[in-house]
Amino acid sequence: MAMALPAFTVTASDYQPWPSPPLPAAANTLRSLKNPNSNLDSTASWTSLIASHCKNGRLIKAVSEFTRMRISGVEPNHVTFVTLLSGCAHFPAEAMSLGSALHGYARKLGLDTRNVKVGTAVIDMYAKFGLMGFAKLSFDLMGVKNKVTWNTMVDGFMRNGDFKNAVKLFDEMPERDVVSWTALIGGFVKNGLFEEGLMWFREMQLHGVEPDYVTMISVLSACANLGTLGISLWLHRFIFGSRFKDNVRVNNSLIDVYCRCGCVELACQVFDRMKDRSLISWNSIIVGLAVNGHAVDALQYFDLMLNEGFQPDAVTFTGVLTACSHAGLVEKGLKYFKEMKRVYRITPRIEHYGCIVDLYSRAGRVEDALGVIKNMPVKPNKVILGSILAACRNLSDVRLAERLMHYIYELDPEGDSNHVLLSNIYAAVGSWRGASTVRKKMKGLGIQKRPGISSIEIDGVLNEFVAGDRSHIHADQIYAMLEFLSGELRVSGYVVDDVSALYECS
């Protein structure tokens, strides 16, 4: 009996009297479709065609072929269902009703509970739909589960931010492998819980489980976001003696972590020793050098990249323009910006316009920067406005800063950083009334300055501080050292910027 799929209507024009696959196929495949005694071959042939459509993102066409398959009297098997359910999982917004209908059909045949591959595909589909209740129900009803099933369920909980149930299920697993641990570690890292990711990596080490390259990429990402150089060095040493030491993605992650920790020399060493490089490898070293102020080196690597035949993309030019901005190479930066559009046909994104605004702002050409903001096809973000406001502060240009305020109030009315910066601009020129007005407006809007956090890694432990923080176990020694250093600075002739200090801390 053919199953009707409510979300997709197939008309007579969609199939011929004798249903045959519309894609080119080998002669033996066509013969098997026309032979009523080879139902198994027919199922495999139809499934192969359906899989081809799913692989290329043509889900509606795959469903159309599935309907024609059923009308022709060919029975689907577990591979057919796994193919279609996996296809639905990749299009959660469009395929939710279809996926539920397919699950209903599989349920009617008993495949979702008796066949471990179909049941696992159902769980994965619901997890990617964000329907963890249905995923857990399907998991509980399965008669047989394997490691893939358990791992899929753990990954589903992590994907949807349900860390408590993910850890609970992880602890209940009868057998855990490297994929199980990586699902947990990667889930924490992707959700911004970097310290938890590192904690579970340590647990993985204590349990004697050998990490794979996917694990290392997740752990390196956590280190990059935390700036933990000590752990990164240990990981690099571990990778150097592993079977994936030449893995391009792992080496790209090492470049990123070293650049974000400020160790560009080590990043360059990793890059230069790579046997194979991808565009991401080049982008990582160019952007990393640029943001760390090594503009000349970044542009040299860009030239080497072009010489080796790589085509730059939008990320590459973000790094190149950042390098020009940091080095004060205004004309060169504008030249690269024009080349990006005219030669490489890359449409500028907001980060590219931000680089040009920053390029002008750092050179003191604030009117040109404002012209870019007015003429660019997208609304400026608070980072772009912050860079030109910083230039106004350096130039003590209160008038231009006031002209920018309508952008700020429209774009980020509840943001604190640019309001504080404007207040400091007023204070720097002695306009206490203007500074007070901004502060009163912030108070009226309920805006409070969020405290900045400083961090330092010592012996693999990350220590974080906020202004006036005395909660650290060694607070007395820390403040004693700060007082000593402040005294040394005063003796050396350093003068504190009292105005900025007053308004940054208020």
Short mmCIF file of N, CA and C in Angstrom, two decimals, residues 408-477:
data_model
loop_
_atom_site.label_atom_id
_atom_site.label_comp_id
_atom_site.label_asym_id
_atom_site.label_seq_id
_atom_site.Cartn_x
_atom_site.Cartn_y
_atom_site.Cartn_z
N ILE A 408 24.48 56.09 16.74
CA ILE A 408 24.65 55.25 17.92
C ILE A 408 23.31 54.97 18.60
N TYR A 409 22.51 56.03 18.78
CA TYR A 409 21.22 55.86 19.45
C TYR A 409 20.27 55.01 18.61
N GLU A 410 20.39 55.12 17.29
CA GLU A 410 19.53 54.33 16.41
C GLU A 410 19.95 52.87 16.37
N LEU A 411 21.27 52.65 16.32
CA LEU A 411 21.80 51.29 16.14
C LEU A 411 21.86 50.50 17.43
N ASP A 412 22.39 51.11 18.47
CA ASP A 412 22.66 50.39 19.72
C ASP A 412 22.27 51.25 20.91
N PRO A 413 20.95 51.52 21.07
CA PRO A 413 20.52 52.45 22.12
C PRO A 413 20.84 51.98 23.53
N GLU A 414 21.01 50.66 23.71
CA GLU A 414 21.27 50.14 25.04
C GLU A 414 22.73 49.73 25.24
N GLY A 415 23.58 49.98 24.23
CA GLY A 415 24.99 49.63 24.36
C GLY A 415 25.72 50.60 25.28
N ASP A 416 26.71 50.09 25.99
CA ASP A 416 27.40 50.92 26.97
C ASP A 416 28.72 51.50 26.47
N SER A 417 29.44 50.75 25.61
CA SER A 417 30.82 51.12 25.30
C SER A 417 30.93 52.46 24.58
N ASN A 418 30.12 52.68 23.55
CA ASN A 418 30.23 53.93 22.80
C ASN A 418 29.70 55.13 23.59
N HIS A 419 28.72 54.89 24.47
CA HIS A 419 28.25 55.97 25.34
C HIS A 419 29.37 56.41 26.29
N VAL A 420 30.08 55.43 26.85
CA VAL A 420 31.19 55.75 27.75
C VAL A 420 32.30 56.47 27.00
N LEU A 421 32.56 56.03 25.77
CA LEU A 421 33.60 56.66 24.96
C LEU A 421 33.25 58.12 24.66
N LEU A 422 31.98 58.38 24.32
CA LEU A 422 31.56 59.77 24.07
C LEU A 422 31.70 60.62 25.33
N SER A 423 31.33 60.05 26.46
CA SER A 423 31.47 60.77 27.73
C SER A 423 32.93 61.12 27.99
N ASN A 424 33.82 60.19 27.68
CA ASN A 424 35.25 60.44 27.88
C ASN A 424 35.78 61.51 26.91
N ILE A 425 35.19 61.57 25.70
CA ILE A 425 35.60 62.62 24.75
C ILE A 425 35.26 63.99 25.31
N TYR A 426 34.04 64.12 25.86
CA TYR A 426 33.64 65.39 26.49
C TYR A 426 34.59 65.73 27.64
N ALA A 427 34.87 64.72 28.47
CA ALA A 427 35.72 64.97 29.63
C ALA A 427 37.14 65.37 29.23
N ALA A 428 37.64 64.76 28.15
CA ALA A 428 39.00 65.05 27.71
C ALA A 428 39.19 66.49 27.29
N VAL A 429 38.12 67.13 26.78
CA VAL A 429 38.23 68.54 26.36
C VAL A 429 37.68 69.49 27.43
N GLY A 430 37.37 68.92 28.60
CA GLY A 430 36.91 69.74 29.71
C GLY A 430 35.44 70.11 29.65
N SER A 431 34.67 69.43 28.78
CA SER A 431 33.23 69.70 28.70
C SER A 431 32.50 68.80 29.67
N TRP A 432 32.53 69.20 30.94
CA TRP A 432 31.93 68.36 31.99
C TRP A 432 30.42 68.30 31.86
N ARG A 433 29.83 69.38 31.34
CA ARG A 433 28.38 69.37 31.16
C ARG A 433 27.99 68.31 30.13
N GLY A 434 28.74 68.23 29.02
CA GLY A 434 28.45 67.22 28.00
C GLY A 434 28.63 65.81 28.54
N ALA A 435 29.71 65.61 29.32
CA ALA A 435 29.95 64.30 29.91
C ALA A 435 28.82 63.92 30.85
N SER A 436 28.39 64.89 31.64
CA SER A 436 27.31 64.63 32.59
C SER A 436 26.00 64.32 31.87
N THR A 437 25.75 65.01 30.75
CA THR A 437 24.52 64.78 29.98
C THR A 437 24.47 63.34 29.47
N VAL A 438 25.62 62.87 28.95
CA VAL A 438 25.67 61.49 28.45
C VAL A 438 25.43 60.50 29.58
N ARG A 439 26.05 60.77 30.74
CA ARG A 439 25.88 59.88 31.89
C ARG A 439 24.44 59.84 32.37
N LYS A 440 23.80 61.02 32.36
CA LYS A 440 22.39 61.07 32.79
C LYS A 440 21.50 60.31 31.80
N LYS A 441 21.82 60.45 30.52
CA LYS A 441 21.04 59.73 29.51
C LYS A 441 21.21 58.22 29.67
N MET A 442 22.44 57.79 29.96
CA MET A 442 22.68 56.38 30.21
C MET A 442 21.85 55.89 31.39
N LYS A 443 21.83 56.71 32.45
CA LYS A 443 21.07 56.33 33.65
C LYS A 443 19.59 56.27 33.36
N GLY A 444 19.10 57.25 32.56
CA GLY A 444 17.69 57.26 32.21
C GLY A 444 17.27 56.07 31.38
N LEU A 445 18.19 55.60 30.52
CA LEU A 445 17.90 54.44 29.68
C LEU A 445 18.19 53.12 30.39
N GLY A 446 18.72 53.21 31.62
CA GLY A 446 19.04 51.99 32.36
C GLY A 446 20.29 51.30 31.88
N ILE A 447 21.20 52.07 31.24
CA ILE A 447 22.44 51.49 30.71
C ILE A 447 23.52 51.57 31.78
N GLN A 448 24.15 50.46 32.05
CA GLN A 448 25.26 50.42 32.99
C GLN A 448 26.51 49.90 32.28
N LYS A 449 27.64 50.48 32.63
CA LYS A 449 28.88 50.03 32.02
C LYS A 449 29.21 48.62 32.51
N ARG A 450 29.36 47.73 31.56
CA ARG A 450 29.72 46.36 31.92
C ARG A 450 31.22 46.29 32.23
N PRO A 451 31.57 45.70 33.34
CA PRO A 451 33.00 45.65 33.70
C PRO A 451 33.78 44.77 32.74
N GLY A 452 34.96 45.24 32.36
CA GLY A 452 35.83 44.43 31.53
C GLY A 452 36.52 43.36 32.37
N ILE A 453 36.88 42.27 31.73
CA ILE A 453 37.53 41.15 32.42
C ILE A 453 38.94 40.99 31.88
N SER A 454 39.91 40.92 32.78
CA SER A 454 41.29 40.59 32.42
C SER A 454 41.56 39.16 32.86
N SER A 455 42.38 38.46 32.11
CA SER A 455 42.68 37.07 32.48
C SER A 455 44.14 36.77 32.21
N ILE A 456 44.66 35.84 32.98
CA ILE A 456 46.04 35.37 32.79
C ILE A 456 46.10 33.89 33.16
N GLU A 457 46.86 33.15 32.36
CA GLU A 457 47.00 31.71 32.61
C GLU A 457 48.31 31.46 33.34
N ILE A 458 48.23 30.75 34.47
CA ILE A 458 49.41 30.38 35.25
C ILE A 458 49.33 28.89 35.56
N ASP A 459 50.33 28.15 35.12
CA ASP A 459 50.38 26.70 35.35
C ASP A 459 49.12 25.99 34.87
N GLY A 460 48.61 26.42 33.70
CA GLY A 460 47.45 25.77 33.12
C GLY A 460 46.13 26.16 33.73
N VAL A 461 46.12 27.11 34.67
CA VAL A 461 44.89 27.55 35.33
C VAL A 461 44.61 28.98 34.90
N LEU A 462 43.38 29.25 34.43
CA LEU A 462 43.00 30.58 33.98
C LEU A 462 42.49 31.39 35.16
N ASN A 463 43.10 32.57 35.40
CA ASN A 463 42.70 33.47 36.47
C ASN A 463 42.06 34.71 35.86
N GLU A 464 40.83 35.03 36.29
CA GLU A 464 40.10 36.17 35.74
C GLU A 464 39.90 37.23 36.81
N PHE A 465 39.92 38.52 36.36
CA PHE A 465 39.77 39.66 37.28
C PHE A 465 38.87 40.71 36.65
N VAL A 466 38.12 41.41 37.48
CA VAL A 466 37.40 42.61 37.07
C VAL A 466 37.91 43.76 37.92
N ALA A 467 37.54 45.00 37.54
CA ALA A 467 38.02 46.17 38.28
C ALA A 467 37.58 46.11 39.74
N GLY A 468 38.54 46.30 40.64
CA GLY A 468 38.23 46.30 42.08
C GLY A 468 37.99 44.93 42.66
N ASP A 469 38.27 43.89 41.89
CA ASP A 469 38.01 42.52 42.34
C ASP A 469 39.01 42.11 43.43
N ARG A 470 38.48 41.65 44.57
CA ARG A 470 39.35 41.16 45.65
C ARG A 470 38.97 39.74 46.06
N SER A 471 38.31 39.04 45.14
CA SER A 471 37.85 37.69 45.48
C SER A 471 38.92 36.62 45.26
N HIS A 472 39.99 36.97 44.58
CA HIS A 472 41.03 35.97 44.29
C HIS A 472 41.72 35.55 45.59
N ILE A 473 42.13 34.30 45.65
CA ILE A 473 42.74 33.75 46.86
C ILE A 473 44.05 34.47 47.21
N HIS A 474 44.72 35.02 46.18
CA HIS A 474 45.98 35.74 46.41
C HIS A 474 45.81 37.25 46.22
N ALA A 475 44.62 37.77 46.54
CA ALA A 475 44.32 39.18 46.29
C ALA A 475 45.30 40.12 46.99
N ASP A 476 45.65 39.83 48.24
CA ASP A 476 46.54 40.72 48.99
C ASP A 476 47.91 40.85 48.31
N GLN A 477 48.47 39.72 47.88
CA GLN A 477 49.76 39.76 47.21
C GLN A 477 49.67 40.47 45.84
#
